[in-house]
Amino acid sequence: MDRSNQTSPLVEFILLGLSAHPKLEKTLFVLILLMYLVILLGNGVLILVTILDSRLHTPMYFFLGNLSFLDICYTTSSVPLILDSFLTPRKTISFSACFGQMFLSFAMGATECVLLGMMAFDRYVAICNPLTYPVVMNKVACGPMAVGSWAAGITNSVVQTSQAVRLPFCGDNVINHFTCEILAVLKLACADISINVISMVVANVIFLGIPVMFIFVSYVFIIATILRIPSGEGRKKAFSTCSAHLTVVVIFYGTILFMYGKPKSKDPLGADRQDLADKLTSLFYGVVTPMLNPIIYSLRNKDVKAAVRNLVSQK
């Protein structure tokens, strides 16, 4: 008999998080809270200087401002829930709140993948075709590119979340995660999820695989162009204009590959340790990476550092 006929539909979920490691929860609460404050401050300052400083009214900093706003939205959709789970003995979340959080996280993640691809194209045109850069990357083009990134991410999230929310959840309601991560939630459905899995695979190819290939090809041409520059100073200057973006890309996609690409342990004890490692890695992906983005762009960019100094001196 179908389980859906035996039990009533779920109205809330329980977030397991790190319940088995209470001492670690207290330590992580302090660390994540501090990192979240750095995310809000660092990305907030970047957004502010890209708006107020006229020297930063260029396509590169326009996309950087979008990336900073995206990181604030992404972390705000999950970090308060994570912090609350560390303090609340019974970590429950309502059905609607769970899927709302899932929608926001999915939308922000897919948007960032597409946006990083747009930023790679910006660097490609700037270095490989500098004479056409003002024509190709003008204000008329940058706006639709940014809007397209957000629209793509939101559309993907609508598709994935709407498919997940229609599933019957009538059995186990314990989510083995800090947040309503879609894979952890789908495991609780008392129905066939093959359509959801196929849809996610297609979405990963479109919103993860294609941007990665686009970024890779762009940087192949960028590096080839830089190597053809005769002077060492010219090569250094050209590479400095894209080094911050390349660093962010490596950290962002490197963490994703580490999360989903490493082999799974078959030993029960090893599986427990791996489960803890997977959760901590997801924290790194969801909190540390957005915190590093403004730091990387600030430390490796003279224009941003000058704009921040001017903002501070004015205040």
Steps between C-alpha positions, in 0.01 A plus 500: 500500500620850421643679805302810406182308585630408847625830637390862482700755298787674680456856620858553622850361471774445757849622406757256635802725447776419748276372780745217565781753562365757753845635592581556134170685459599765753836558335348515151229740617763759595707444185206511260351807669832685464535390137142608425572845641813520282288398198249776566769759565739404218240455228304800624809721469569366150145580390529846653829593331391367160197730524662811648841504329470614138832332412336164568209559263632239256362161392744304719395680818135494397516120495703503821224699671247243381720219633526669841122551519453139394731376778309702760168355379638146483643499852198680648276224364686233698737633768229629744337155477835331571571726797153439641548123465811523719301667779163324481476153664230383258598633159166505317397692190156524344424343164452837326807660662712201400410525132526879510857471626571231240369728224721794603817292539444324167431828321809675641729203427392465137516878449858512630607227255360698205631832633856367533475398134392854405795640695734265312363632169561855621866417574533319165385805303712738711824306446455327165308778318576823689417727205143368478450487878318838532264398221431140605488553878298820519229590750228387261653150484601458866151554640335219300795269574455549875120474477539185291720343769241569769212388278678173413566420865146583613345302212709195587402530865129529413520179295694297758314624807154466345577139406625424852211667685243288313652177635321323789696510828329265739769302681831601651528877549864527614721689252864399543631849432520855639248635252236375256756385245305351210677161486454449875129589470435278197623198697198540729237489223274194502474493119714446193750787465657391171347798316649735760842339466492519118388864520786583737754327276380704201508818709855424619615458141338831397576715802822340623664310217450757222626798709806297606581416137439861398733627773765242411496588129505874581808462717676286240473796261582749776818317605606453137456873439691594816792274405529679164553837671870585448576683826496335840337805655224490239435132571488566874257788458272300268492201733428719804173614339362144504688331786236586761218356289706188424571450871128526585413254222757245623373521859131490400516208257781323684284473811205369295719232339640402839149474649349284228798339331681317779432126547258387771622281786345152535626448854232598760750682723657664198154596374427679830823698474427573135150619587653750744760603240227549236303728732808706587589525131149628422556768764823598326319522169208697642681736737876516448490549123266808514723638777814461289359668188518864622835431669648363177370788290615757757851364550571441131349816356654845534184680383283336766755569775523865392120530493472351850767740631317795346170383653659465845675838480173670398318343794 
